[in-house]
Amino acid sequence: MKEDESNWFSKWEDELPLPEDLMPLSQTLITPDLAIAFDIRTPNTHQPLPLNHQQELAPVTISTPSSQPNSGEFDSPELGGGGGDEPARTLKRPRLVWTPQLHKRFVDAVAHLGIKNAVPKTIMQLMSVDGLTRENVASHLQKYRLYLKRMQGLSSGGPAGSVGDSATDHLFASSPVPAHFLHQGRPNSEHYLPYVPVAALQQQQMAAVAGHHAQLQPRFGQIGHFGSPRNGQFEHPFLNRQNPQAVHRVGTPVHSSVPASYVDDVDSANGRKVLTLFPTGDD
DNA sequence: ATAAGAATAT
DNA sequence: TATATTCTTA
């Protein structure tokens, strides 16, 4: 039915990008060294709040969190005795922590794209999460597929709630798994339209999935231009360290109950920083 | 050359 | 463990 088409789209909007849900995904973890290397100065000028409604100021600033009291200096990882390493190279980004919210976006994106088109790049684009890389998505997708597979084998229909799920599956269980996921990729039915994600354009070209154009609404514009796109990856978020540019608190003081979101944490094993998107919206 | 996917590493 | 990185292949 024709209506169907219009409908899916409406639903799509309604479900996927809830402003309230996705606002806070901003993460900003730039490597200090990188910033210096690129001579990035106060990149704070971005206000990616595409939301149409009021937003709440995203705490977006996750940067070095608590670690702060550095007298205005980034923490330069000095290797103790190790040797000098040129910081501008070999920079590793903090590990991404998949929160239920983030995972939800992931699932929504996959669900709406359809298994066929649900590939890392596309998913990443639909998710529109700042700082999220294709690799991040690919890794998560791999794991998610295993989860789906495992589930198919056990019971065909009882998602969360079935025994046997390792604690690890909890994250996945926190989000409803669309029915079609469990089915088999039957490349025959073209039910799910591959809607084309308008241009997000982060830096690469957007592979066209199909020839449809839809007016997307959630879109952040970020990432302006950074260094040189070597053939690897280089998307970095903004950084906001360096100048105490106060974050404009847009009027919503929020309750002070939350002690600063913990966005960064350190892995107990290695001391790696982990980036965490915050859970602002709740499921 | 780019990206997906599986394998492997941390 | 979860996520990253590497490797192989499409």
mmCIF file of C-alpha atoms (C1' of nucleotides) in Angstrom:
data_model
loop_
_atom_site.group_PDB
_atom_site.id
_atom_site.type_symbol
_atom_site.label_atom_id
_atom_site.label_comp_id
_atom_site.label_asym_id
_atom_site.label_seq_id
_atom_site.Cartn_x
_atom_site.Cartn_y
_atom_site.Cartn_z
ATOM 1 C CA MET A 1 0.000 0.000 0.000
ATOM 2 C CA LYS A 2 0.970 3.411 -0.647
ATOM 3 C CA GLU A 3 0.219 4.311 2.773
ATOM 4 C CA ASP A 4 2.744 1.981 3.878
ATOM 5 C CA GLU A 5 5.452 3.923 2.413
ATOM 6 C CA SER A 6 4.479 7.080 4.011
ATOM 7 C CA ASN A 7 3.967 5.296 7.106
ATOM 8 C CA TRP A 8 7.226 3.701 7.474
ATOM 9 C CA PHE A 9 8.858 6.922 7.133
ATOM 10 C CA SER A 10 6.796 8.539 9.761
ATOM 11 C CA LYS A 11 7.475 5.829 12.101
ATOM 12 C CA TRP A 12 11.005 5.986 11.242
ATOM 13 C CA GLU A 13 11.299 9.504 12.314
ATOM 14 C CA ASP A 14 9.341 8.937 15.315
ATOM 15 C CA GLU A 15 11.367 6.161 16.506
ATOM 16 C CA LEU A 16 14.807 6.707 15.500
ATOM 17 C CA PRO A 17 16.054 10.051 16.218
ATOM 18 C CA LEU A 18 14.440 11.267 19.217
ATOM 19 C CA PRO A 19 15.995 14.472 20.041
ATOM 20 C CA GLU A 20 15.838 13.721 23.580
ATOM 21 C CA ASP A 21 17.491 10.503 23.106
ATOM 22 C CA LEU A 22 20.224 11.394 20.928
ATOM 23 C CA MET A 23 21.425 14.612 21.953
ATOM 24 C CA PRO A 24 23.883 13.783 24.373
ATOM 25 C CA LEU A 25 25.827 11.530 22.390
ATOM 26 C CA SER A 26 28.413 13.921 21.784
ATOM 27 C CA GLN A 27 31.676 12.845 22.782
ATOM 28 C CA THR A 28 34.710 14.613 22.459
ATOM 29 C CA LEU A 29 37.847 13.055 22.938
ATOM 30 C CA ILE A 30 40.609 14.426 21.081
ATOM 31 C CA THR A 31 43.990 13.604 21.698
ATOM 32 C CA PRO A 32 45.744 16.367 23.204
ATOM 33 C CA ASP A 33 48.692 15.696 21.193
ATOM 34 C CA LEU A 34 46.658 15.627 18.150
ATOM 35 C CA ALA A 35 45.205 18.916 18.943
ATOM 36 C CA ILE A 36 48.540 20.344 19.348
ATOM 37 C CA ALA A 37 49.853 18.682 16.336
ATOM 38 C CA PHE A 38 47.113 20.026 14.273
ATOM 39 C CA ASP A 39 47.207 23.264 15.962
ATOM 40 C CA ILE A 40 43.650 23.170 16.726
ATOM 41 C CA ARG A 41 42.585 26.029 18.771
ATOM 42 C CA THR A 42 39.412 26.243 20.598
ATOM 43 C CA PRO A 43 37.338 24.038 18.572
ATOM 44 C CA ASN A 44 34.517 24.678 20.695
ATOM 45 C CA THR A 45 32.659 26.536 18.241
ATOM 46 C CA HIS A 46 30.431 23.909 17.350
ATOM 47 C CA GLN A 47 27.013 23.587 18.516
ATOM 48 C CA PRO A 48 25.685 20.571 17.042
ATOM 49 C CA LEU A 49 22.344 20.686 18.410
ATOM 50 C CA PRO A 50 20.231 19.950 15.547
ATOM 51 C CA LEU A 51 17.400 19.309 17.539
ATOM 52 C CA ASN A 52 14.389 21.086 16.853
ATOM 53 C CA HIS A 53 13.207 21.444 20.199
ATOM 54 C CA GLN A 54 14.870 22.554 23.111
ATOM 55 C CA GLN A 55 17.750 20.711 24.039
ATOM 56 C CA GLU A 56 19.517 20.602 26.965
ATOM 57 C CA LEU A 57 22.798 21.357 26.486
ATOM 58 C CA ALA A 58 24.676 18.552 26.124
ATOM 59 C CA PRO A 59 27.310 18.010 28.345
ATOM 60 C CA VAL A 60 29.213 17.462 25.599
ATOM 61 C CA THR A 61 32.226 17.874 26.856
ATOM 62 C CA ILE A 62 33.512 14.964 27.885
ATOM 63 C CA SER A 63 36.912 15.473 27.672
ATOM 64 C CA THR A 64 39.208 14.837 30.227
ATOM 65 C CA PRO A 65 37.180 14.346 32.981
ATOM 66 C CA SER A 66 38.071 14.121 36.104
ATOM 67 C CA SER A 67 41.418 14.154 35.513
ATOM 68 C CA GLN A 68 41.671 17.488 35.508
ATOM 69 C CA PRO A 69 43.621 19.229 37.822
ATOM 70 C CA ASN A 70 46.266 19.456 35.567
ATOM 71 C CA SER A 71 47.530 22.725 35.545
ATOM 72 C CA GLY A 72 46.371 23.482 32.252
ATOM 73 C CA GLU A 73 48.246 20.798 30.658
ATOM 74 C CA PHE A 74 47.054 17.810 28.919
ATOM 75 C CA ASP A 75 48.118 14.679 30.263
ATOM 76 C CA SER A 76 50.907 13.711 28.241
ATOM 77 C CA PRO A 77 51.414 10.164 28.544
ATOM 78 C CA GLU A 78 54.875 10.005 29.353
ATOM 79 C CA LEU A 79 56.104 6.669 29.093
ATOM 80 C CA GLY A 80 58.123 5.952 31.949
ATOM 81 C CA GLY A 81 61.258 4.741 30.664
ATOM 82 C CA GLY A 82 59.991 3.597 27.647
ATOM 83 C CA GLY A 83 61.033 5.592 25.284
ATOM 84 C CA GLY A 84 60.111 8.361 23.507
ATOM 85 C CA ASP A 85 57.349 8.204 21.297
ATOM 86 C CA GLU A 86 56.174 10.806 19.075
ATOM 87 C CA PRO A 87 52.779 11.553 20.188
ATOM 88 C CA ALA A 88 51.544 12.851 17.035
ATOM 89 C CA ARG A 89 51.648 9.452 15.613
ATOM 90 C CA THR A 90 50.217 6.303 16.785
ATOM 91 C CA LEU A 91 47.460 7.829 18.643
ATOM 92 C CA LYS A 92 44.842 5.632 19.896
ATOM 93 C CA ARG A 93 41.391 6.638 20.652
ATOM 94 C CA PRO A 94 39.744 5.668 23.834
ATOM 95 C CA ARG A 95 37.634 2.635 23.848
ATOM 96 C CA LEU A 96 34.073 3.261 23.106
ATOM 97 C CA VAL A 97 31.636 2.080 25.642
ATOM 98 C CA TRP A 98 28.378 0.962 24.228
ATOM 99 C CA THR A 99 25.663 2.157 26.452
ATOM 100 C CA PRO A 100 22.166 0.887 26.092
ATOM 101 C CA GLN A 101 21.174 4.104 24.499
ATOM 102 C CA LEU A 102 23.871 3.956 22.005
ATOM 103 C CA HIS A 103 23.079 0.388 21.298
ATOM 104 C CA LYS A 104 19.508 1.321 20.814
ATOM 105 C CA ARG A 105 20.440 3.733 18.142
ATOM 106 C CA PHE A 106 22.450 1.059 16.601
ATOM 107 C CA VAL A 107 19.602 -1.369 16.571
ATOM 108 C CA ASP A 108 17.210 1.185 15.239
ATOM 109 C CA ALA A 109 19.537 2.023 12.484
ATOM 110 C CA VAL A 110 20.001 -1.568 11.550
ATOM 111 C CA ALA A 111 16.342 -2.256 11.760
ATOM 112 C CA HIS A 112 15.479 0.543 9.488
ATOM 113 C CA LEU A 113 18.132 -0.139 7.041
ATOM 114 C CA GLY A 114 17.254 -3.721 6.743
ATOM 115 C CA ILE A 115 19.738 -6.435 7.096
ATOM 116 C CA LYS A 116 20.805 -6.028 3.581
ATOM 117 C CA ASN A 117 22.033 -2.563 3.885
ATOM 118 C CA ALA A 118 23.078 -2.737 7.395
ATOM 119 C CA VAL A 119 26.735 -2.484 6.978
ATOM 120 C CA PRO A 120 29.026 -0.592 9.212
ATOM 121 C CA LYS A 121 29.355 2.479 7.174
ATOM 122 C CA THR A 122 25.691 2.916 6.623
ATOM 123 C CA ILE A 123 24.843 2.187 10.159
ATOM 124 C CA MET A 124 27.369 4.647 11.309
ATOM 125 C CA GLN A 125 25.922 7.285 9.099
ATOM 126 C CA LEU A 126 22.444 6.748 10.262
ATOM 127 C CA MET A 127 23.428 6.816 13.802
ATOM 128 C CA SER A 128 24.997 10.153 13.440
ATOM 129 C CA VAL A 129 26.922 9.956 16.540
ATOM 130 C CA ASP A 130 29.785 12.200 16.756
ATOM 131 C CA GLY A 131 33.021 10.459 17.055
ATOM 132 C CA LEU A 132 31.663 7.108 16.217
ATOM 133 C CA THR A 133 33.787 5.383 13.681
ATOM 134 C CA ARG A 134 33.083 2.725 11.197
ATOM 135 C CA GLU A 135 35.372 0.446 13.060
ATOM 136 C CA ASN A 136 33.441 0.958 16.215
ATOM 137 C CA VAL A 137 30.298 -0.047 14.496
ATOM 138 C CA ALA A 138 31.849 -2.941 12.696
ATOM 139 C CA SER A 139 33.099 -4.396 15.871
ATOM 140 C CA HIS A 140 29.819 -4.021 17.581
ATOM 141 C CA LEU A 141 27.969 -5.376 14.628
ATOM 142 C CA GLN A 142 30.096 -8.443 14.621
ATOM 143 C CA LYS A 143 29.269 -9.111 18.160
ATOM 144 C CA TYR A 144 25.645 -8.332 17.668
ATOM 145 C CA ARG A 145 25.387 -10.795 14.869
ATOM 146 C CA LEU A 146 26.803 -13.460 17.015
ATOM 147 C CA TYR A 147 24.253 -12.628 19.572
ATOM 148 C CA LEU A 148 21.466 -12.918 17.062
ATOM 149 C CA LYS A 149 22.765 -16.164 15.851
ATOM 150 C CA ARG A 150 23.026 -17.549 19.245
ATOM 151 C CA MET A 151 19.526 -16.554 19.884
ATOM 152 C CA GLN A 152 18.179 -18.132 16.817
ATOM 153 C CA GLY A 153 19.577 -21.375 17.838
ATOM 154 C CA LEU A 154 18.025 -21.321 21.213
ATOM 155 C CA SER A 155 14.567 -20.284 20.778
ATOM 156 C CA SER A 156 12.854 -18.545 18.153
ATOM 157 C CA GLY A 157 11.112 -15.989 19.886
ATOM 158 C CA GLY A 158 12.068 -15.271 23.312
ATOM 159 C CA PRO A 159 14.406 -12.494 23.545
ATOM 160 C CA ALA A 160 15.390 -11.209 26.786
ATOM 161 C CA GLY A 161 14.138 -13.375 29.402
ATOM 162 C CA SER A 162 15.490 -16.584 28.311
ATOM 163 C CA VAL A 163 17.927 -18.166 30.455
ATOM 164 C CA GLY A 164 21.252 -18.885 29.234
ATOM 165 C CA ASP A 165 22.255 -15.518 28.251
ATOM 166 C CA SER A 166 25.530 -14.632 29.414
ATOM 167 C CA ALA A 167 25.792 -11.507 31.264
ATOM 168 C CA THR A 168 27.302 -10.124 28.236
ATOM 169 C CA ASP A 169 24.130 -10.292 26.392
ATOM 170 C CA HIS A 170 22.497 -7.949 28.702
ATOM 171 C CA LEU A 171 23.377 -4.993 26.728
ATOM 172 C CA PHE A 172 21.888 -6.517 23.678
ATOM 173 C CA ALA A 173 18.925 -7.663 25.574
ATOM 174 C CA SER A 174 18.221 -4.176 26.640
ATOM 175 C CA SER A 175 17.023 -3.393 23.255
ATOM 176 C CA PRO A 176 14.303 -5.196 21.439
ATOM 177 C CA VAL A 177 15.432 -7.155 18.550
ATOM 178 C CA PRO A 178 13.360 -6.579 15.508
ATOM 179 C CA ALA A 179 11.784 -9.643 14.250
ATOM 180 C CA HIS A 180 13.347 -9.686 10.914
ATOM 181 C CA PHE A 181 16.684 -9.906 12.469
ATOM 182 C CA LEU A 182 16.041 -13.362 13.525
ATOM 183 C CA HIS A 183 14.806 -14.465 10.260
ATOM 184 C CA GLN A 184 17.150 -15.082 7.573
ATOM 185 C CA GLY A 185 18.423 -12.607 5.272
ATOM 186 C CA ARG A 186 16.083 -13.351 2.479
ATOM 187 C CA PRO A 187 17.157 -11.064 -0.227
ATOM 188 C CA ASN A 188 14.003 -11.336 -1.987
ATOM 189 C CA SER A 189 11.515 -9.259 -0.340
ATOM 190 C CA GLU A 190 12.149 -5.701 -0.787
ATOM 191 C CA HIS A 191 10.208 -4.588 2.030
ATOM 192 C CA TYR A 192 12.470 -2.455 3.854
ATOM 193 C CA LEU A 193 13.331 0.454 1.838
ATOM 194 C CA PRO A 194 16.775 1.606 2.078
ATOM 195 C CA TYR A 195 16.184 5.120 2.732
ATOM 196 C CA VAL A 196 18.983 7.294 1.931
ATOM 197 C CA PRO A 197 20.366 9.145 4.710
ATOM 198 C CA VAL A 198 20.625 12.468 3.429
ATOM 199 C CA ALA A 199 23.853 13.702 3.517
ATOM 200 C CA ALA A 200 25.600 13.586 6.518
ATOM 201 C CA LEU A 201 28.720 14.160 5.152
ATOM 202 C CA GLN A 202 31.129 13.916 7.597
ATOM 203 C CA GLN A 203 34.044 13.749 5.453
ATOM 204 C CA GLN A 204 33.654 10.975 3.105
ATOM 205 C CA GLN A 205 31.302 10.544 0.453
ATOM 206 C CA MET A 206 28.203 8.829 1.227
ATOM 207 C CA ALA A 207 27.716 5.830 -0.719
ATOM 208 C CA ALA A 208 24.426 5.884 -2.194
ATOM 209 C CA VAL A 209 22.314 3.149 -1.109
ATOM 210 C CA ALA A 210 19.466 3.734 -3.354
ATOM 211 C CA GLY A 211 18.058 6.567 -5.187
ATOM 212 C CA HIS A 212 15.775 7.995 -2.727
ATOM 213 C CA HIS A 213 15.954 11.253 -1.065
ATOM 214 C CA ALA A 214 14.362 11.972 2.084
ATOM 215 C CA GLN A 215 14.577 14.880 4.294
ATOM 216 C CA LEU A 216 16.315 13.858 7.293
ATOM 217 C CA GLN A 217 16.111 15.810 10.231
ATOM 218 C CA PRO A 218 18.617 14.899 12.661
ATOM 219 C CA ARG A 219 21.837 15.935 11.468
ATOM 220 C CA PHE A 220 24.683 17.429 13.195
ATOM 221 C CA GLY A 221 27.230 19.164 11.421
ATOM 222 C CA GLN A 222 30.377 18.684 12.892
ATOM 223 C CA ILE A 223 33.709 17.953 12.253
ATOM 224 C CA GLY A 224 34.906 20.562 10.114
ATOM 225 C CA HIS A 225 38.175 19.852 8.790
ATOM 226 C CA PHE A 226 40.968 18.306 10.457
ATOM 227 C CA GLY A 227 44.238 17.247 9.406
ATOM 228 C CA SER A 228 44.925 15.096 6.603
ATOM 229 C CA PRO A 229 42.870 12.283 5.686
ATOM 230 C CA ARG A 230 45.366 9.644 5.393
ATOM 231 C CA ASN A 231 43.923 6.621 4.123
ATOM 232 C CA GLY A 232 43.136 5.410 7.465
ATOM 233 C CA GLN A 233 40.731 7.067 9.553
ATOM 234 C CA PHE A 234 40.898 10.276 11.218
ATOM 235 C CA GLU A 235 37.715 11.424 12.422
ATOM 236 C CA HIS A 236 38.066 13.053 15.623
ATOM 237 C CA PRO A 237 35.713 14.817 17.703
ATOM 238 C CA PHE A 238 36.353 18.159 18.920
ATOM 239 C CA LEU A 239 38.273 18.812 21.808
ATOM 240 C CA ASN A 240 37.600 21.179 24.250
ATOM 241 C CA ARG A 241 40.252 21.479 26.579
ATOM 242 C CA GLN A 242 42.706 24.133 26.647
ATOM 243 C CA ASN A 243 40.588 27.101 27.252
ATOM 244 C CA PRO A 244 38.139 27.095 29.916
ATOM 245 C CA GLN A 245 35.522 28.133 27.645
ATOM 246 C CA ALA A 246 32.609 27.729 29.678
ATOM 247 C CA VAL A 247 30.167 25.547 28.257
ATOM 248 C CA HIS A 248 27.114 27.420 27.812
ATOM 249 C CA ARG A 249 24.633 25.882 29.955
ATOM 250 C CA VAL A 250 21.600 26.471 28.174
ATOM 251 C CA GLY A 251 19.320 27.235 30.706
ATOM 252 C CA THR A 252 18.774 24.047 32.222
ATOM 253 C CA PRO A 253 20.734 23.741 35.147
ATOM 254 C CA VAL A 254 19.849 20.344 35.500
ATOM 255 C CA HIS A 255 19.922 18.914 38.834
ATOM 256 C CA SER A 256 23.129 18.732 40.372
ATOM 257 C CA SER A 257 22.591 15.325 41.353
ATOM 258 C CA VAL A 258 24.613 13.988 38.712
ATOM 259 C CA PRO A 259 28.128 14.401 39.429
ATOM 260 C CA ALA A 260 29.371 15.160 36.118
ATOM 261 C CA SER A 261 28.872 12.419 33.827
ATOM 262 C CA TYR A 262 31.517 10.027 33.925
ATOM 263 C CA VAL A 263 32.596 9.896 30.576
ATOM 264 C CA ASP A 264 35.943 8.860 30.909
ATOM 265 C CA ASP A 265 37.164 6.179 32.898
ATOM 266 C CA VAL A 266 40.203 4.291 32.963
ATOM 267 C CA ASP A 267 40.474 0.737 32.339
ATOM 268 C CA SER A 268 41.675 -0.909 35.340
ATOM 269 C CA ALA A 269 43.953 -3.081 33.484
ATOM 270 C CA ASN A 270 45.715 -0.757 31.323
ATOM 271 C CA GLY A 271 44.815 2.694 32.081
ATOM 272 C CA ARG A 272 43.272 3.282 28.800
ATOM 273 C CA LYS A 273 40.707 5.909 28.656
ATOM 274 C CA VAL A 274 37.265 4.909 27.766
ATOM 275 C CA LEU A 275 34.850 7.048 26.155
ATOM 276 C CA THR A 276 31.362 6.824 27.176
ATOM 277 C CA LEU A 277 28.353 8.248 25.747
ATOM 278 C CA PHE A 278 25.988 9.203 28.198
ATOM 279 C CA PRO A 279 22.711 7.897 28.956
ATOM 280 C CA THR A 280 20.645 10.762 28.882
ATOM 281 C CA GLY A 281 17.617 9.538 27.670
ATOM 282 C CA ASP A 282 16.349 6.644 29.051
ATOM 283 C CA ASP A 283 14.887 3.898 27.410
ATOM 284 C "C1'" DA B 1 41.164 1.540 -3.341
ATOM 285 C "C1'" DT B 2 37.525 0.887 -0.181
ATOM 286 C "C1'" DA B 3 34.898 -1.539 2.860
ATOM 287 C "C1'" DA B 4 32.738 -5.831 4.889
ATOM 288 C "C1'" DG B 5 33.525 -9.658 7.623
ATOM 289 C "C1'" DA B 6 36.122 -12.915 10.230
ATOM 290 C "C1'" DA B 7 39.993 -13.651 13.061
ATOM 291 C "C1'" DT B 8 42.825 -12.200 16.357
ATOM 292 C "C1'" DA B 9 44.837 -9.161 19.883
ATOM 293 C "C1'" DT B 10 44.654 -6.194 23.870
ATOM 294 C "C1'" DT C 1 34.878 -9.275 28.985
ATOM 295 C "C1'" DA C 2 34.382 -5.808 25.619
ATOM 296 C "C1'" DT C 3 36.189 -3.452 22.199
ATOM 297 C "C1'" DA C 4 40.193 -2.706 18.949
ATOM 298 C "C1'" DT C 5 43.034 -4.018 15.500
ATOM 299 C "C1'" DT C 6 44.567 -6.908 11.982
ATOM 300 C "C1'" DC C 7 43.951 -9.810 8.149
ATOM 301 C "C1'" DT C 8 41.494 -11.588 4.227
ATOM 302 C "C1'" DT C 9 38.390 -11.239 0.953
ATOM 303 C "C1'" DA C 10 34.437 -9.049 -2.062
#
